[in-house]
Each structure stands twice: as structure tokens, then as C-alpha cells.
XYZ file of N, CA and C in Angstrom:
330
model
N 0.849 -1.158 0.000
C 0.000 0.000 0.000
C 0.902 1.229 0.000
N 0.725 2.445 -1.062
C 1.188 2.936 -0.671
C 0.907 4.525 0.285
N 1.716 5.145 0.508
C 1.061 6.344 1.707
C 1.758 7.974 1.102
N 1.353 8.234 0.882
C 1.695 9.718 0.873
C 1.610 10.444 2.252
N 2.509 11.351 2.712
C 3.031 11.537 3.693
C 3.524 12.900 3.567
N 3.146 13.678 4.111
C 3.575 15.546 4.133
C 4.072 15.635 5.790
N 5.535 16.008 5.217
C 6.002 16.262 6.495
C 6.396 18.082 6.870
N 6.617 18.649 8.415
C 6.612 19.700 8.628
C 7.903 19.902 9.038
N 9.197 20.386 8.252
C 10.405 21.204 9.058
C 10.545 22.393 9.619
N 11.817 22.330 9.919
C 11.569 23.589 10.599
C 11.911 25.171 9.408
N 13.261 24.569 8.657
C 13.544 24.972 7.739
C 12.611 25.129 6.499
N 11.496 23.702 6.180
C 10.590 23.682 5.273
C 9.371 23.796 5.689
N 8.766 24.770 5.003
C 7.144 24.875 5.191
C 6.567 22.985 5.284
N 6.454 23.080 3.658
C 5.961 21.756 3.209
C 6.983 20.918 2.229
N 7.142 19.648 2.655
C 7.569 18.508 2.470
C 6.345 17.477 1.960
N 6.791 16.742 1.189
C 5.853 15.419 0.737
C 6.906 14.133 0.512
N 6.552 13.252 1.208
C 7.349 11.764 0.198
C 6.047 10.617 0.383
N 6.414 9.849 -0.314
C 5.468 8.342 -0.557
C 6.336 7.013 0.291
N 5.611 6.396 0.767
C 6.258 5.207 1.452
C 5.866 4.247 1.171
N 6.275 2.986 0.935
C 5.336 1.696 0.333
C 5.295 1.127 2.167
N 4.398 1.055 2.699
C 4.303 0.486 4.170
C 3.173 -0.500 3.248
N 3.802 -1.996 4.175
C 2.647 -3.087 4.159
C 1.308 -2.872 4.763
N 0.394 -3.204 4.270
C -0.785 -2.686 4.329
C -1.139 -3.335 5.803
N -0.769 -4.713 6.302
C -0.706 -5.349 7.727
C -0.216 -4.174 8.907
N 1.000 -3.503 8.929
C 1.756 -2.875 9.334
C 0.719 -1.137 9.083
N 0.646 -0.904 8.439
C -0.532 0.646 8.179
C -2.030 0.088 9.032
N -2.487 -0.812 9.074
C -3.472 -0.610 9.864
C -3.669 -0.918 11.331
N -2.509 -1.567 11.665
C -2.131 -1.725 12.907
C -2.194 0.019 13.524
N -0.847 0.392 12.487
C -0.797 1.732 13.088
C -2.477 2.695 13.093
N -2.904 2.766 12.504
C -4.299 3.433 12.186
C -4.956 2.964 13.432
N -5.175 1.623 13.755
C -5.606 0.794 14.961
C -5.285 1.730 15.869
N -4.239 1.764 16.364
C -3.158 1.679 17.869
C -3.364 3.437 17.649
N -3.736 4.372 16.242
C -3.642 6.160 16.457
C -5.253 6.092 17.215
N -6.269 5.033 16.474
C -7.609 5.476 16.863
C -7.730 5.393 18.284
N -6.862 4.536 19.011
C -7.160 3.659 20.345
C -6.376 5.758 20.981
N -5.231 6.047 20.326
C -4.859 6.913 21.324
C -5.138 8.365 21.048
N -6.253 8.556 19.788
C -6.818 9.958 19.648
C -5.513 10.784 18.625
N -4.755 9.953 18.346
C -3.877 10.451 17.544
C -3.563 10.046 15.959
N -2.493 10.274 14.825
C -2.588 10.123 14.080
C -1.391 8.647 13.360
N -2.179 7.902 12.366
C -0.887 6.658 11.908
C 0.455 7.595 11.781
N 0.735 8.656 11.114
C 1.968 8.992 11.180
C 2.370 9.149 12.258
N 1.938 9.783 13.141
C 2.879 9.755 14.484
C 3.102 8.851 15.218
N 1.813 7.542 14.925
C 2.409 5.964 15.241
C 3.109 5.898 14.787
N 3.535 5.704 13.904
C 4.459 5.459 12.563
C 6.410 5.539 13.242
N 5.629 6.921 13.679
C 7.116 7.813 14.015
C 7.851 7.131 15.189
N 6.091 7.189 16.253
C 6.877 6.938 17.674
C 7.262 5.220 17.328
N 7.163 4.503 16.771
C 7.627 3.209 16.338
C 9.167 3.224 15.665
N 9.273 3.825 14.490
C 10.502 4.118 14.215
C 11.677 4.371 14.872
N 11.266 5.689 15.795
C 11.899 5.902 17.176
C 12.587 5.077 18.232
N 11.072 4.192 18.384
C 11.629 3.022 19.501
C 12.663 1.849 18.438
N 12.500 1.893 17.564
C 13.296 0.655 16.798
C 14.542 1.451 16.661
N 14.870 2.372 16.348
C 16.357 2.743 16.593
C 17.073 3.372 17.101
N 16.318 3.472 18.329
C 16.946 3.462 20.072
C 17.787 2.452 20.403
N 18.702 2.794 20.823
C 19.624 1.727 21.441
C 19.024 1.055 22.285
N 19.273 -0.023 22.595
C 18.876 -1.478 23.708
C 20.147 -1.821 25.010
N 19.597 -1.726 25.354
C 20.332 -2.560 26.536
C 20.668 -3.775 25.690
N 21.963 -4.599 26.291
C 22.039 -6.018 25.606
C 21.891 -6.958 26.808
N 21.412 -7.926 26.508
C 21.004 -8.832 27.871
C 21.664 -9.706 28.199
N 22.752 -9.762 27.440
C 23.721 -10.551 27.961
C 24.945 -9.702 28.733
N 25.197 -9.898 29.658
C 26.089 -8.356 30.512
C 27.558 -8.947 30.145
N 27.839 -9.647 29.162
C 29.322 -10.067 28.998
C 30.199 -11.222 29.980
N 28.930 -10.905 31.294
C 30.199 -11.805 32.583
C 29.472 -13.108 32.534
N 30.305 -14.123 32.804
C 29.955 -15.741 33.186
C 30.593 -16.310 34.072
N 29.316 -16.758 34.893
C 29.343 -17.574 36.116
C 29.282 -18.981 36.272
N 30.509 -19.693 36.633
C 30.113 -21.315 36.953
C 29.949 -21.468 35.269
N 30.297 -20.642 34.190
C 30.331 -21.244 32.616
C 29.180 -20.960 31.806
N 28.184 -20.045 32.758
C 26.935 -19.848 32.210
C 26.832 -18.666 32.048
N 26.812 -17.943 31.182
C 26.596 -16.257 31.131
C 25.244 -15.845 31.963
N 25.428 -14.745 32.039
C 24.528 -13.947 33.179
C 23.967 -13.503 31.985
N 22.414 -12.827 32.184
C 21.669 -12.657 31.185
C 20.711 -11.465 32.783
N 20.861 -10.236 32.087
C 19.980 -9.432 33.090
C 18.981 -9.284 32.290
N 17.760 -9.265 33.491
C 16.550 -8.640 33.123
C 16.331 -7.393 32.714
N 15.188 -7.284 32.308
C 14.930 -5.466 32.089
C 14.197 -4.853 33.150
N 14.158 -3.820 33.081
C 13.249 -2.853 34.033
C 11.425 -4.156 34.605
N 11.876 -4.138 35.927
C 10.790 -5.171 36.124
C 10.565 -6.340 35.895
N 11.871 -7.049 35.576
C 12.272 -8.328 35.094
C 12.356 -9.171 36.547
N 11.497 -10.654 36.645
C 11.624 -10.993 38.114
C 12.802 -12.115 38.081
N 13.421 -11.831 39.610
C 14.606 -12.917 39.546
C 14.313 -14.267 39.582
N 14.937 -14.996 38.697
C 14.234 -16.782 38.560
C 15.228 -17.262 39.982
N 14.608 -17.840 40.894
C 14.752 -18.157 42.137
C 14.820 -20.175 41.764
N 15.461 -20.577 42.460
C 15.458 -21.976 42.504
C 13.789 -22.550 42.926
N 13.388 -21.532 44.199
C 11.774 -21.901 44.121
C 10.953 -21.743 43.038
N 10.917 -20.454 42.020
C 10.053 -21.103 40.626
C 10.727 -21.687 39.994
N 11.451 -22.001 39.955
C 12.072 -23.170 38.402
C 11.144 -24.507 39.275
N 11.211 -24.556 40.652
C 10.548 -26.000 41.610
C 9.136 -25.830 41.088
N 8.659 -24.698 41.284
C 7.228 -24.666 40.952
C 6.978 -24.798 39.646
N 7.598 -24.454 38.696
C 6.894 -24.807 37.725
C 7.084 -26.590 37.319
N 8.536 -26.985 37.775
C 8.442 -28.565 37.492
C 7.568 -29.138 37.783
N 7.212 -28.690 38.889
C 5.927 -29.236 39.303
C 4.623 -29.296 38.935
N 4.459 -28.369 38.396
C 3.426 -28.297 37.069
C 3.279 -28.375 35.828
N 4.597 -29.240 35.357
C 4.705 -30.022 34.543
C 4.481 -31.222 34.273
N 3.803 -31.639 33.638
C 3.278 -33.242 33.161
C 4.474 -34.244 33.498
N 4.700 -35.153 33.907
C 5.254 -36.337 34.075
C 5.217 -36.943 32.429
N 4.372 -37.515 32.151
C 4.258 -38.190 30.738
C 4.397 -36.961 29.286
N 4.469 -35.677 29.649
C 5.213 -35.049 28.967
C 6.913 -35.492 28.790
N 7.393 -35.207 30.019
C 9.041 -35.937 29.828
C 9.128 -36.592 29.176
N 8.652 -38.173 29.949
C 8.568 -39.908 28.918
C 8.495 -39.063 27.929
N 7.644 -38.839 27.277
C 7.291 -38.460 25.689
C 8.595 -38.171 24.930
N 8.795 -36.508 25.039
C 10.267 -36.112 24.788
C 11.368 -36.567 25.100
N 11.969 -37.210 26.891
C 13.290 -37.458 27.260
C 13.598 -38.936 26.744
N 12.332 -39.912 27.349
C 12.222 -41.042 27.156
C 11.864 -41.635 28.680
N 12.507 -43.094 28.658
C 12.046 -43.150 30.289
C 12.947 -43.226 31.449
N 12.413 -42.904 32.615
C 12.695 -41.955 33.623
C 13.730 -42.984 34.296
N 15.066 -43.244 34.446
C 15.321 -44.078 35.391
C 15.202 -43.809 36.634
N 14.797 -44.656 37.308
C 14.366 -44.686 39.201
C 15.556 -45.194 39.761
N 16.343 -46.544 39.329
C 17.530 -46.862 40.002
C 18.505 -47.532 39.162
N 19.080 -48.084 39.319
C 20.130 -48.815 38.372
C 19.396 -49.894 37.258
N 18.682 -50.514 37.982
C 18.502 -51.845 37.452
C 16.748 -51.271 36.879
N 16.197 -50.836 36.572
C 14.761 -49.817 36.516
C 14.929 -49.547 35.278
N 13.907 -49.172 34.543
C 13.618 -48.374 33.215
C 12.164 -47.893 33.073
């Protein structure tokens, strides 16, 4: 689809260019301007924006015990040995079998 697009400088009164935006991608934005009383171009923009903003990288470079450290983001919760327990635990048994195979119990067991 394509979009015609008039932009405002400071230097230029009026500006025009055309953009081929996927038509999936244009109505999202149209979506997400109606939801905030505003317009697809300035979705458009504040999207652009966030995509080429720098990131944090989540890997912090250091490794522990051989395993790299991987930080969370803003509000990221710490994985504690108690949920990794809780969720095993709410994991299927005959899920494993399925994928690992079967479970040995003792030496002589299958």
C-alpha cells in the first residue's frame, strides 16, 4: 500500500514523500492512532523511534560457573530456585517420557 506523507520542518514549510508500508503494518498503526486519539503517522514515528533506540544487551558479557549472566529489564523478576521447583511441578510427568524417554528410578529400573 502505498502512503503519501507531508512532512513539517523547521527549515521547510511543506515537504511530501510516498512510502510503500505493508498494508498489515498501516493498519495496525491506524488501529493503535484510533485507540490513542492520535494520528498513523505519528504511530508510525513513535515506532521508528523506539526501533532505533539503542537497547540494553542482555547478555552483561560476565559468566558464572560457565553460564553467562543474562539481566533482566526494568521489572524483570529474579528466577529463584523456588520457581524453576514450581513450575516442574506443574509439569506433566508423561510429557518428559514423551520427549526425554524413560525416567530411570535406580540402576537396574527403566
Amino acid at each position: 500500500m502505498m502512503l503519501d506523507i507531508r512532512c513539517v520542518m523547521r527549515d521547510v514549510v511543506d515537504m511530501r514523500t510516498t512510502l510503500d508500508i505493508d498494508e498489515d503494518v498501516l493498519n495496525a498503526a491506524k488501529d493503535v492512532a484510533a485507540d490513542r486519539g492520535t494520528t498513523a503517522g505519528k504511530v508510525l514515528s513513535e515506532w521508528g523511534r523506539q526501533a532505533l533506540a539503542p537497547r540494553e544487551r542482555a547478555f552483561s558479557g560476565e559468566i558464572r560457573n560457565g553460564v553467562p549472566i543474562i539481566r533482566g529489564g526494568p521489572g524483570a523478576r529474579k528466577i529463584t530456585p523456588e520457581i524453576i521447583r514450581a513450575i516442574e511441578d506443574e509439569m506433566d510427568e508423561e510429557y518428559f517420557r514423551r520427549k526425554m524417554g524413560p525416567v530411570v528410578r535406580n540402576m537396574g529400573e527403566v
